[in-house]
PDB file of C-alpha atoms in Angstrom:
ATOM      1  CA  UNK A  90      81.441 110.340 145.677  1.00  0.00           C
ATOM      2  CA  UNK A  91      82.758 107.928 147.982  1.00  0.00           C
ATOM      3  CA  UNK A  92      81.588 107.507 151.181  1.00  0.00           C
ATOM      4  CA  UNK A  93      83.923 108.120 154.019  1.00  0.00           C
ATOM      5  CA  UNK A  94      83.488 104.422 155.817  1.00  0.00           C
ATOM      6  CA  UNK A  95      84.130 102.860 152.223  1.00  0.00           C
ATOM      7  CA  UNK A  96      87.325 104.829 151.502  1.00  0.00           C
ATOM      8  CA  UNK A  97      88.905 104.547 155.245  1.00  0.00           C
ATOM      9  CA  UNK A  98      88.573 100.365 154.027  1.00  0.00           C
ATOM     10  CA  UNK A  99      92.362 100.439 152.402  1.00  0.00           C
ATOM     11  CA  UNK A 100      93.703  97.808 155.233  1.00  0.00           C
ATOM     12  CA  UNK A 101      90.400  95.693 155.045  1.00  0.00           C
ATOM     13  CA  UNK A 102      90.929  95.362 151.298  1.00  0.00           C
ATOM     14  CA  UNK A 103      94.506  94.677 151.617  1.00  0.00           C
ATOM     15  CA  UNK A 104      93.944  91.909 153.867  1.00  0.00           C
ATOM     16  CA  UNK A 105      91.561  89.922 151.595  1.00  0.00           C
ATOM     17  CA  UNK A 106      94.167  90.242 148.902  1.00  0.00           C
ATOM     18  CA  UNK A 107      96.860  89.052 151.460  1.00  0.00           C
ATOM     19  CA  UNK A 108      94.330  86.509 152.170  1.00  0.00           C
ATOM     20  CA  UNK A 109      93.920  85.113 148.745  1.00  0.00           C
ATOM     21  CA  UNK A 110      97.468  84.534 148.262  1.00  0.00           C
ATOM     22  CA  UNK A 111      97.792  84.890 145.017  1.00  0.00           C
ATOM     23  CA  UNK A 112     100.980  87.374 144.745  1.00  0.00           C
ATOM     24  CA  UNK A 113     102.096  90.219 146.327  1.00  0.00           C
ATOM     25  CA  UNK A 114     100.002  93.150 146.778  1.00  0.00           C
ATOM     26  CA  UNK A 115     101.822  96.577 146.392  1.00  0.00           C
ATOM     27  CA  UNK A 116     100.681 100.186 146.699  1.00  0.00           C
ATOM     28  CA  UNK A 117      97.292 101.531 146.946  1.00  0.00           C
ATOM     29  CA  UNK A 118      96.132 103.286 143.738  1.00  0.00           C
ATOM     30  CA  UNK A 119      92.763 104.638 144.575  1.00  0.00           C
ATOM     31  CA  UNK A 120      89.479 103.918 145.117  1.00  0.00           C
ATOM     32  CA  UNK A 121      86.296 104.817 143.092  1.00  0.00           C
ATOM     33  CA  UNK A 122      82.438 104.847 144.007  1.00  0.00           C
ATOM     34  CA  UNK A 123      80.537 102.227 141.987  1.00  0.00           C
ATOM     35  CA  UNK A 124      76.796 103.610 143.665  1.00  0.00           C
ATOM     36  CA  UNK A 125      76.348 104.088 147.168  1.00  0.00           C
ATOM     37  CA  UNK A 126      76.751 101.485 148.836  1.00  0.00           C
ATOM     38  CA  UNK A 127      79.644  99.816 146.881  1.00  0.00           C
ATOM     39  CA  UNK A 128      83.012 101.165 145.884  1.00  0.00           C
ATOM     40  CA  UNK A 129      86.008  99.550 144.674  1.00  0.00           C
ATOM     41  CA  UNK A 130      89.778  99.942 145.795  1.00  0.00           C
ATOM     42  CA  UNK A 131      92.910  99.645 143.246  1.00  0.00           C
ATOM     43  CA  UNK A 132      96.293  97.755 144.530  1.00  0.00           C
ATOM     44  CA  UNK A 133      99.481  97.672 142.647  1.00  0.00           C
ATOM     45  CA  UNK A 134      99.930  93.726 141.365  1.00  0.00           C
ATOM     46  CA  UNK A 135     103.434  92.552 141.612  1.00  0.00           C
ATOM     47  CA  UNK A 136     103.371  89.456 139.665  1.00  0.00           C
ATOM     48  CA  UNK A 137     105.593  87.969 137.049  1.00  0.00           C
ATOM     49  CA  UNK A 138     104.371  88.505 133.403  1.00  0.00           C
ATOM     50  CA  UNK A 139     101.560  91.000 134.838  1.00  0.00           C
ATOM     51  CA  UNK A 140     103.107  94.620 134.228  1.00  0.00           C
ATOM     52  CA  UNK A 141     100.738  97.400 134.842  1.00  0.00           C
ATOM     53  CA  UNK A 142      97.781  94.630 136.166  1.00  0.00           C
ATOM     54  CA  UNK A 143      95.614  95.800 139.199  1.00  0.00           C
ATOM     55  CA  UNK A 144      93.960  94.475 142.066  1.00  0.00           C
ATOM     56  CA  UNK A 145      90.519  95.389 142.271  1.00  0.00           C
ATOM     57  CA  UNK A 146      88.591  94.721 146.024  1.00  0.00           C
ATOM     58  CA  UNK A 147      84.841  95.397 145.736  1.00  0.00           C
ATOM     59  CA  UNK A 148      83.776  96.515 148.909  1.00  0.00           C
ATOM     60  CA  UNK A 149      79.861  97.379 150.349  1.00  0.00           C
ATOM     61  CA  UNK A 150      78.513  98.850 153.114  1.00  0.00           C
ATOM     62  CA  UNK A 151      74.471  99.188 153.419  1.00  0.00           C
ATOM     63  CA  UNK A 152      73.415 102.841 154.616  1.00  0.00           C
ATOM     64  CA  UNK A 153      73.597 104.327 158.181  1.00  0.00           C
ATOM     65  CA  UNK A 154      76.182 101.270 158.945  1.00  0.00           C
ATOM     66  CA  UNK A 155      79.979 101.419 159.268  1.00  0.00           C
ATOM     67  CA  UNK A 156      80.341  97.166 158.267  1.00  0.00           C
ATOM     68  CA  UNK A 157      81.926  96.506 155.247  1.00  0.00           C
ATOM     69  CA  UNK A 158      81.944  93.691 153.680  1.00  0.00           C
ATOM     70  CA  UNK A 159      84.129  92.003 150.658  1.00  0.00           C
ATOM     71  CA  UNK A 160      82.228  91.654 147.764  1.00  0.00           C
ATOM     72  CA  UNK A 161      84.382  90.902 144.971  1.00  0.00           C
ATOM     73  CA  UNK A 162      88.431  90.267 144.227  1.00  0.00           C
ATOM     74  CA  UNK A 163      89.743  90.727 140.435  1.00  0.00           C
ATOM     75  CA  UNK A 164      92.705  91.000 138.388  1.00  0.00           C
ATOM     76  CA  UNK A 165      92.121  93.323 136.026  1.00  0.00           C
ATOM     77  CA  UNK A 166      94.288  95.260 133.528  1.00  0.00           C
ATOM     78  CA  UNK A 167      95.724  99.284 134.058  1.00  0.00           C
ATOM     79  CA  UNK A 168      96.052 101.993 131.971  1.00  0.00           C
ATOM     80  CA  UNK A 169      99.649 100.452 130.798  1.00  0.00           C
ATOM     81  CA  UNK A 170      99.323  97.049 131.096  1.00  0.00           C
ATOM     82  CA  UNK A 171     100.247  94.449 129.179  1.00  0.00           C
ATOM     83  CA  UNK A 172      97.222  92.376 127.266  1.00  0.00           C
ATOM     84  CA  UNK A 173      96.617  90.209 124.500  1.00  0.00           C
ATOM     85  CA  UNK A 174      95.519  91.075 121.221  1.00  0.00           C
ATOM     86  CA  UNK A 175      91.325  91.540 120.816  1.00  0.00           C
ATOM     87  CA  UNK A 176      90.092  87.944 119.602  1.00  0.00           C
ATOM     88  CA  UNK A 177      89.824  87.655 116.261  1.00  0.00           C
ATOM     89  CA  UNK A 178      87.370  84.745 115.349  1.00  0.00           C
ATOM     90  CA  UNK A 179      88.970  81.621 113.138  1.00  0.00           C
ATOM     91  CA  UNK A 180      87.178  82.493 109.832  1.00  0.00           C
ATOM     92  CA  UNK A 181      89.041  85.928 109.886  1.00  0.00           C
ATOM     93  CA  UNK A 182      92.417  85.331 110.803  1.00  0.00           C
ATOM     94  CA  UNK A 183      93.751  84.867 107.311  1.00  0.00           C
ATOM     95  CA  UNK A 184      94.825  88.324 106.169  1.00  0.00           C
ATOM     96  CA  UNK A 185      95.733  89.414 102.541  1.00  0.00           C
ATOM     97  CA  UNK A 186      99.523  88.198 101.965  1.00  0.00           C
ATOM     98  CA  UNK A 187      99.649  85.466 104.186  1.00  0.00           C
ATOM     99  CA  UNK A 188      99.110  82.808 101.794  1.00  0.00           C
ATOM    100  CA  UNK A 189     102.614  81.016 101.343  1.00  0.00           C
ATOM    101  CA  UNK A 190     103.985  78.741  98.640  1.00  0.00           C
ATOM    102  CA  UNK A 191     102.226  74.898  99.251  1.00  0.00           C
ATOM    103  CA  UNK A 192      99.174  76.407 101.583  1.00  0.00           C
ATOM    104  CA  UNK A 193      96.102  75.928 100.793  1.00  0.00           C
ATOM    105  CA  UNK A 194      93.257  77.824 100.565  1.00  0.00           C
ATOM    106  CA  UNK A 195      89.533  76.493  99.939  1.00  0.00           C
ATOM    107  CA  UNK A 196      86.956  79.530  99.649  1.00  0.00           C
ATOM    108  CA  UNK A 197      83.919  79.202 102.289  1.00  0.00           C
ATOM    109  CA  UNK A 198      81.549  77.310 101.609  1.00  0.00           C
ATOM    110  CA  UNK A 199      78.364  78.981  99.614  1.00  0.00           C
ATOM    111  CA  UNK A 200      80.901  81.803  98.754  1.00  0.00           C
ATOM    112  CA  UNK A 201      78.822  84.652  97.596  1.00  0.00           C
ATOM    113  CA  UNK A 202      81.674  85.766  95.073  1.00  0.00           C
ATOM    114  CA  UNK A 203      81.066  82.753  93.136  1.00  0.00           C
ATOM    115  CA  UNK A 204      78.696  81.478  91.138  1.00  0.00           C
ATOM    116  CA  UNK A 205      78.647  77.719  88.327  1.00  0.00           C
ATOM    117  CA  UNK A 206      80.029  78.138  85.453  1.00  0.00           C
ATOM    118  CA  UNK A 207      80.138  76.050  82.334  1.00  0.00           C
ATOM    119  CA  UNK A 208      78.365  72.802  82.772  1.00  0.00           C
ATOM    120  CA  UNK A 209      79.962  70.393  79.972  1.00  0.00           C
ATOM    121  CA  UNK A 210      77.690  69.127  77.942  1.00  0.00           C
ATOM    122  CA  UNK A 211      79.830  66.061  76.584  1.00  0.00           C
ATOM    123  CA  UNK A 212      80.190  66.817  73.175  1.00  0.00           C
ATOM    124  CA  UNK A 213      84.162  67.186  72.587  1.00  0.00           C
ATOM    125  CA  UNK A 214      83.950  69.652  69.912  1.00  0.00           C
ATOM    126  CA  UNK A 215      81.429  71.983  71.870  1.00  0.00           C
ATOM    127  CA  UNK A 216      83.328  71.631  75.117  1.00  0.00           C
ATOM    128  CA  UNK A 217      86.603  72.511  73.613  1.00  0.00           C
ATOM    129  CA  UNK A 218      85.430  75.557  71.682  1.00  0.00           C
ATOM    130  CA  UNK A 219      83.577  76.704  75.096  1.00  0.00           C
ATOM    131  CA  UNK A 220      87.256  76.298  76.854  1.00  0.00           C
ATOM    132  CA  UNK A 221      88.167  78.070  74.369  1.00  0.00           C
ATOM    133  CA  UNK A 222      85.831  81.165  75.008  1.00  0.00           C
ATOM    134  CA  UNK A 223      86.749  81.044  78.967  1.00  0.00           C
ATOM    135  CA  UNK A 224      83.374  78.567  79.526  1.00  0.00           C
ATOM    136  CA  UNK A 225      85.509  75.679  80.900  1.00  0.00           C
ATOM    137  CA  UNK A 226      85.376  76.145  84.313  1.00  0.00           C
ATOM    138  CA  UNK A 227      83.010  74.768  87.320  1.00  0.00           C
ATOM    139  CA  UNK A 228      82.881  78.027  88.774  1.00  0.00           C
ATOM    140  CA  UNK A 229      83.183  82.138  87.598  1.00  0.00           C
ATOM    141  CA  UNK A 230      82.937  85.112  89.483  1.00  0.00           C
ATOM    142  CA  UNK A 231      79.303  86.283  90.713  1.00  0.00           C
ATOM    143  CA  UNK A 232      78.200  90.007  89.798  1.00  0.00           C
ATOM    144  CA  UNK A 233      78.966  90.691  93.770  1.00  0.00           C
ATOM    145  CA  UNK A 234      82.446  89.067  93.326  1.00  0.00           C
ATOM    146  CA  UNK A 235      83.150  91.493  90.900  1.00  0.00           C
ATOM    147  CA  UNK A 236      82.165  94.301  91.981  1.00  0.00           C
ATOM    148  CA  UNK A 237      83.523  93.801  95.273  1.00  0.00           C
ATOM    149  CA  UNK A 238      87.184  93.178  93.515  1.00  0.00           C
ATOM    150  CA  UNK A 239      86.438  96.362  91.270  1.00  0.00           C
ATOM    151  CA  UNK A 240      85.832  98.665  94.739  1.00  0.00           C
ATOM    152  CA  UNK A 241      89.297  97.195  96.036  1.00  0.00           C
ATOM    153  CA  UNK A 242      91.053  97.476  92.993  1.00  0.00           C
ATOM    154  CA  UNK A 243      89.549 101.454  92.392  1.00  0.00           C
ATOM    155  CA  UNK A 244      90.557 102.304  95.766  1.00  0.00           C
ATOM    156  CA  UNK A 245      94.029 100.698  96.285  1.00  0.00           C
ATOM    157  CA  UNK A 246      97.452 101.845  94.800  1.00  0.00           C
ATOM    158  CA  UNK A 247      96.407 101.871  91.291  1.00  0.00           C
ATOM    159  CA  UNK A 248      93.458 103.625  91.733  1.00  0.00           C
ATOM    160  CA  UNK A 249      92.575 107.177  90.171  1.00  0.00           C
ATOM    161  CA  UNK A 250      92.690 108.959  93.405  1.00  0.00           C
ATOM    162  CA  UNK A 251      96.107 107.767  94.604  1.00  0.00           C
ATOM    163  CA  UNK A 252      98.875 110.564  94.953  1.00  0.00           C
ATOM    164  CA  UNK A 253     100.845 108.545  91.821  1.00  0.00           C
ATOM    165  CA  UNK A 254      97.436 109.422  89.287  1.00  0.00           C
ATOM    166  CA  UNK A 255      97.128 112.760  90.654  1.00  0.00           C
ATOM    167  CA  UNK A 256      99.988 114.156  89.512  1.00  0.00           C
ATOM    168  CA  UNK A 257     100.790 112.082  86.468  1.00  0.00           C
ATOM    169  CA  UNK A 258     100.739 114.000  83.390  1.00  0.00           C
ATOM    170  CA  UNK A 259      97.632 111.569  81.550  1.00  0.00           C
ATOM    171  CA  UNK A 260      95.657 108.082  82.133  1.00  0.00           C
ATOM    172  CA  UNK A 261      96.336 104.673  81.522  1.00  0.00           C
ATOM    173  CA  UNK A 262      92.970 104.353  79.012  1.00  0.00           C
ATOM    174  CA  UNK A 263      95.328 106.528  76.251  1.00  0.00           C
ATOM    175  CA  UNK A 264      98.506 105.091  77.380  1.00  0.00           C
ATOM    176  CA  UNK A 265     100.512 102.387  74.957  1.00  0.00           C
ATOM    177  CA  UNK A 266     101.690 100.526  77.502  1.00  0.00           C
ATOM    178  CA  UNK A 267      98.171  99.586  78.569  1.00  0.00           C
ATOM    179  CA  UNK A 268      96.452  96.509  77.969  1.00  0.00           C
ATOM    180  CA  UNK A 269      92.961  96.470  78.914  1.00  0.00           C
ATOM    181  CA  UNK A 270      91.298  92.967  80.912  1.00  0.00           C
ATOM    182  CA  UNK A 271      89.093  91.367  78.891  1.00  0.00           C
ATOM    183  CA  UNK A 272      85.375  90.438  80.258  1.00  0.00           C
ATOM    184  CA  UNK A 273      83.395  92.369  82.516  1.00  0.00           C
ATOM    185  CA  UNK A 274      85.863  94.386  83.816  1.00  0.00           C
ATOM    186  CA  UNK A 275      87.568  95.081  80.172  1.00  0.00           C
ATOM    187  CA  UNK A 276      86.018  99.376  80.683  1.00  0.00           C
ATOM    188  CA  UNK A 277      87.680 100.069  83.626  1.00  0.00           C
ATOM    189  CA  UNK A 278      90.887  97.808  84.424  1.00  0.00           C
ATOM    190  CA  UNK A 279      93.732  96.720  82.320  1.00  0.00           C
ATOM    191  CA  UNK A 280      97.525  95.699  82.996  1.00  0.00           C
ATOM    192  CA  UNK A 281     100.609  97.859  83.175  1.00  0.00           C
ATOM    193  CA  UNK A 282     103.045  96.332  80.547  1.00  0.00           C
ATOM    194  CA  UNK A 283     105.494  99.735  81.253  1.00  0.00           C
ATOM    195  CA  UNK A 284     108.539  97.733  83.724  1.00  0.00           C
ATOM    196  CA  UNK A 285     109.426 100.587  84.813  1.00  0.00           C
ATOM    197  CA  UNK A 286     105.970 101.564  85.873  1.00  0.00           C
ATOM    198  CA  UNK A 287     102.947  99.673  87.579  1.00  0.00           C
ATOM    199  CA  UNK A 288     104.554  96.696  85.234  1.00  0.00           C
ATOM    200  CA  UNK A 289     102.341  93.103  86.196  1.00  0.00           C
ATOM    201  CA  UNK A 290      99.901  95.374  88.120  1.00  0.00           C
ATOM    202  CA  UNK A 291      96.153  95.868  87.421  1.00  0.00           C
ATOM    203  CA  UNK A 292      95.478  99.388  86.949  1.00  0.00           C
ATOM    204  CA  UNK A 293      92.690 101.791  86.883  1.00  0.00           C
ATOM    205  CA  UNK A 294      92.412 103.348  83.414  1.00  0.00           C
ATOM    206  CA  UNK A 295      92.150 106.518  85.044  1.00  0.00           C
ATOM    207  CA  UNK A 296      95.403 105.880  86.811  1.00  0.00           C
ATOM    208  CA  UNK A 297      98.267 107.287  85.586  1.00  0.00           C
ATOM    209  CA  UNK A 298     101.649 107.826  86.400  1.00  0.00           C
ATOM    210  CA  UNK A 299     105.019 109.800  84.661  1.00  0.00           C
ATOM    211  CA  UNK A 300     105.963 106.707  82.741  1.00  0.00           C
ATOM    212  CA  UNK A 301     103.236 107.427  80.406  1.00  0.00           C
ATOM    213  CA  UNK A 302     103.883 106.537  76.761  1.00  0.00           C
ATOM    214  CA  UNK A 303     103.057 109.836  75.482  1.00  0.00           C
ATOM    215  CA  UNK A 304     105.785 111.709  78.025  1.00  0.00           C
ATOM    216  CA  UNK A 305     107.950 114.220  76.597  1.00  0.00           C
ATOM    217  CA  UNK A 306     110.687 115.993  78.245  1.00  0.00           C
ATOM    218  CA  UNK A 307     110.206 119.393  78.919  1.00  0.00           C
ATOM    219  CA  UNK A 308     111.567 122.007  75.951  1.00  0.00           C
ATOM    220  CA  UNK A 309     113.413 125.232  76.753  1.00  0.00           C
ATOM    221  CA  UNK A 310     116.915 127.104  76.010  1.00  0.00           C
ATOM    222  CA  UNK A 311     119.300 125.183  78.161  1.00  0.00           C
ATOM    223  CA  UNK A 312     122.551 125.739  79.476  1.00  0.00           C
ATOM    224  CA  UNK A 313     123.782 129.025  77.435  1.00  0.00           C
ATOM    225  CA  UNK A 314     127.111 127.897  75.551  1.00  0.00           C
ATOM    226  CA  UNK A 315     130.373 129.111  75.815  1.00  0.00           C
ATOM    227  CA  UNK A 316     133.781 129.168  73.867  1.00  0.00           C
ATOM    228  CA  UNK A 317     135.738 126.575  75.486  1.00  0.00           C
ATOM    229  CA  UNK A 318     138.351 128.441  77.970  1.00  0.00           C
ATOM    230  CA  UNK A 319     142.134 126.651  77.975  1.00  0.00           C
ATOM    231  CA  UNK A 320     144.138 127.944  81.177  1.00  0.00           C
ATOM    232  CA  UNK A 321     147.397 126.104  79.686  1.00  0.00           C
ATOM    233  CA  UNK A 322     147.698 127.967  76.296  1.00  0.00           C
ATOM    234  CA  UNK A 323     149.903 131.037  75.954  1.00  0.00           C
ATOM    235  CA  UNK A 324     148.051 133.907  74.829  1.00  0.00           C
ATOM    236  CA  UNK A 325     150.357 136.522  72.790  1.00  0.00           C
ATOM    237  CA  UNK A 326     149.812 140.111  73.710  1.00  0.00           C
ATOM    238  CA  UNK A 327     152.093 142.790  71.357  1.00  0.00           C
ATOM    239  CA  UNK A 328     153.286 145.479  73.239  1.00  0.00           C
ATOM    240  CA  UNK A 329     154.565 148.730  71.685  1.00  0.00           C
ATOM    241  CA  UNK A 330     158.126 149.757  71.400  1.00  0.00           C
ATOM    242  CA  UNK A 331     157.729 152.809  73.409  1.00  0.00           C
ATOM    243  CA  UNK A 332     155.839 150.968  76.509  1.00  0.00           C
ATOM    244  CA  UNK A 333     157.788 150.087  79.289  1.00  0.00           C
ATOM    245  CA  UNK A 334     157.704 146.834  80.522  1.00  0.00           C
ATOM    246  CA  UNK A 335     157.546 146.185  84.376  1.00  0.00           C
ATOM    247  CA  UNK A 336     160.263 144.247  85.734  1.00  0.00           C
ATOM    248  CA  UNK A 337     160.488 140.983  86.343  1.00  0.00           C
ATOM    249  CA  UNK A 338     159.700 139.157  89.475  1.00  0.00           C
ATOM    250  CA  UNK A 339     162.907 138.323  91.604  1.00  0.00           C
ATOM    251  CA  UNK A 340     165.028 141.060  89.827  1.00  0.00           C
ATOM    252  CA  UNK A 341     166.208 143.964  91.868  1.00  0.00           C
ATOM    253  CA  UNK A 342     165.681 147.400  90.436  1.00  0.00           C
ATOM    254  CA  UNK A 343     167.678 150.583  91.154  1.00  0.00           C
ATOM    255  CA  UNK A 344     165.867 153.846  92.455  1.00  0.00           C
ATOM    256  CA  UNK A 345     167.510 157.131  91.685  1.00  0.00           C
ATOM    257  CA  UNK A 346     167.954 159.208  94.664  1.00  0.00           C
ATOM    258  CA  UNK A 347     165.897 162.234  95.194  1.00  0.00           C
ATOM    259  CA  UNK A 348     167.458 165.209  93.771  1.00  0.00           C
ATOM    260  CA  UNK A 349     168.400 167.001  97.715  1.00  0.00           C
ATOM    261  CA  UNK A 350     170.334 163.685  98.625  1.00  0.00           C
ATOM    262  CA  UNK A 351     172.233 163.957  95.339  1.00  0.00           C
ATOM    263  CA  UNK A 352     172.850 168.077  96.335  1.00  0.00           C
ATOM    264  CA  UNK A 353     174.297 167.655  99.733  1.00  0.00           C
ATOM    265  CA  UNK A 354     171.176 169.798 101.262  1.00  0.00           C
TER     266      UNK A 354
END
């Protein structure tokens, strides 16, 4: 709670704002105890590019006395003020995607996802068969790289708990169109060669989608079939001799009279 010689303060605390002359000071917002002796009133900032900003005054007043004093003056952001974006530190600014064609990207150095690879030994013959084999290069993925790309790779969009593999009628390990990675990750990951699938993609072989090689289109009876119906043809009904046929539209037909006209009564 705020004490009452603390919260009757609004004018001194609008003066050491006026005083500071930094911008003008608009409406009071509140005021809120920081402990007894201190408590801090909230000004409307009106200053260009600072939408929603407060001024905070830090006021104190020692017990049994009725002097205040300033202690402190701040900007400080509102509820719905405009801020900028929490620092992100250099080494993790580069996101996924934002690589562009002619950047370049060196990994850090000591990269735990790598590890040496094939150290030539000189010998042309035994060099080029170990290029051969995938042994020709200074560096190769370290057990954590791997794993760590496995864990991103089982839990992105190819994985086998995405909504696609959930509902797909089988997996990619017994699909045709499947083409398994060789090397340590040959069990669990291939490449979609369906292109009108996951085509290009590295899938999960327990992903799966409707593509699958072994789909078949639902059986059943179909649309029922009918004789073909032909509203232009003529259709020829025969009519006995003794039937009498109505009259024709647009003729004018005579009705006998009834019989008391025809009498006179």
């Amino acid at each position: 709670m705020v004490r009452p010689v603390l919260a009757r303060a609004v004018e001194r605390a609008r003066a050491a704002l006026v005083e500071l002359n930094e911008g003008s000071v608009g409406d009071h917002l509140g005021v809120t105890a920081e402990d007894d002796c201190a408590a801090t009133h909230r000004f409307e900032a009106k200053l260009p590019g600072y939408h929603g900003w407060q001024w905070a005054v830090v006021l104190a007043a020692v017990p049994d006395s009725d002097h205040v004093t300033i202690s402190e003056l701040a900007l400080l952001p509102g509820p719905d003020a405009l801020v900028a974006p929490e620092w992100v530190p250099w080494s993790e600014r580069i996101r996924p995607g934002d690589l562009s064609p002619g950047d370049l990207l060196a990994p850090p150095e000591n990269d735990p996802r790598l590890v040496p690879g094939y150290v030539a030994t000189g010998d042309p013959e035994i060099d080029a068969v170990a290029f051969e084999v995938g042994l020709g290069r200074k560096q190769v993925m370290s057990r954590e790289g791997r794993l760590d790309c496995a864990e991103r790779w089982r839990e992105g969009e190819y994985g086998p708990d995405s909504e696609m593999a959930k509902a797909a009628p089988s997996t990619c390990e017994l699909c045709g169109f499947y083409l398994p990675l060789a090397g340590a990750l040959h069990a669990e990951f291939g490449v979609c060669g369906n292109e009108m699938a996951a085509d290009g993609h590295v899938v999960n072989a327990s992903f799966g989608c409707g593509a699958h090689s072994d789909t078949t289109l639902p059986g059943g009876a179909g649309t029922p079939r009918y004789d073909a119906y032909d509203d232009a043809a003529v259709e020829v009904v025969e009519v006995p001799a003794d039937d009498q046929s109505p009259a024709e539209p647009g003729t004018r037909t005579e009705l006998e009279p009834p019989l008391d006209s025809a009498s006179g009564n």
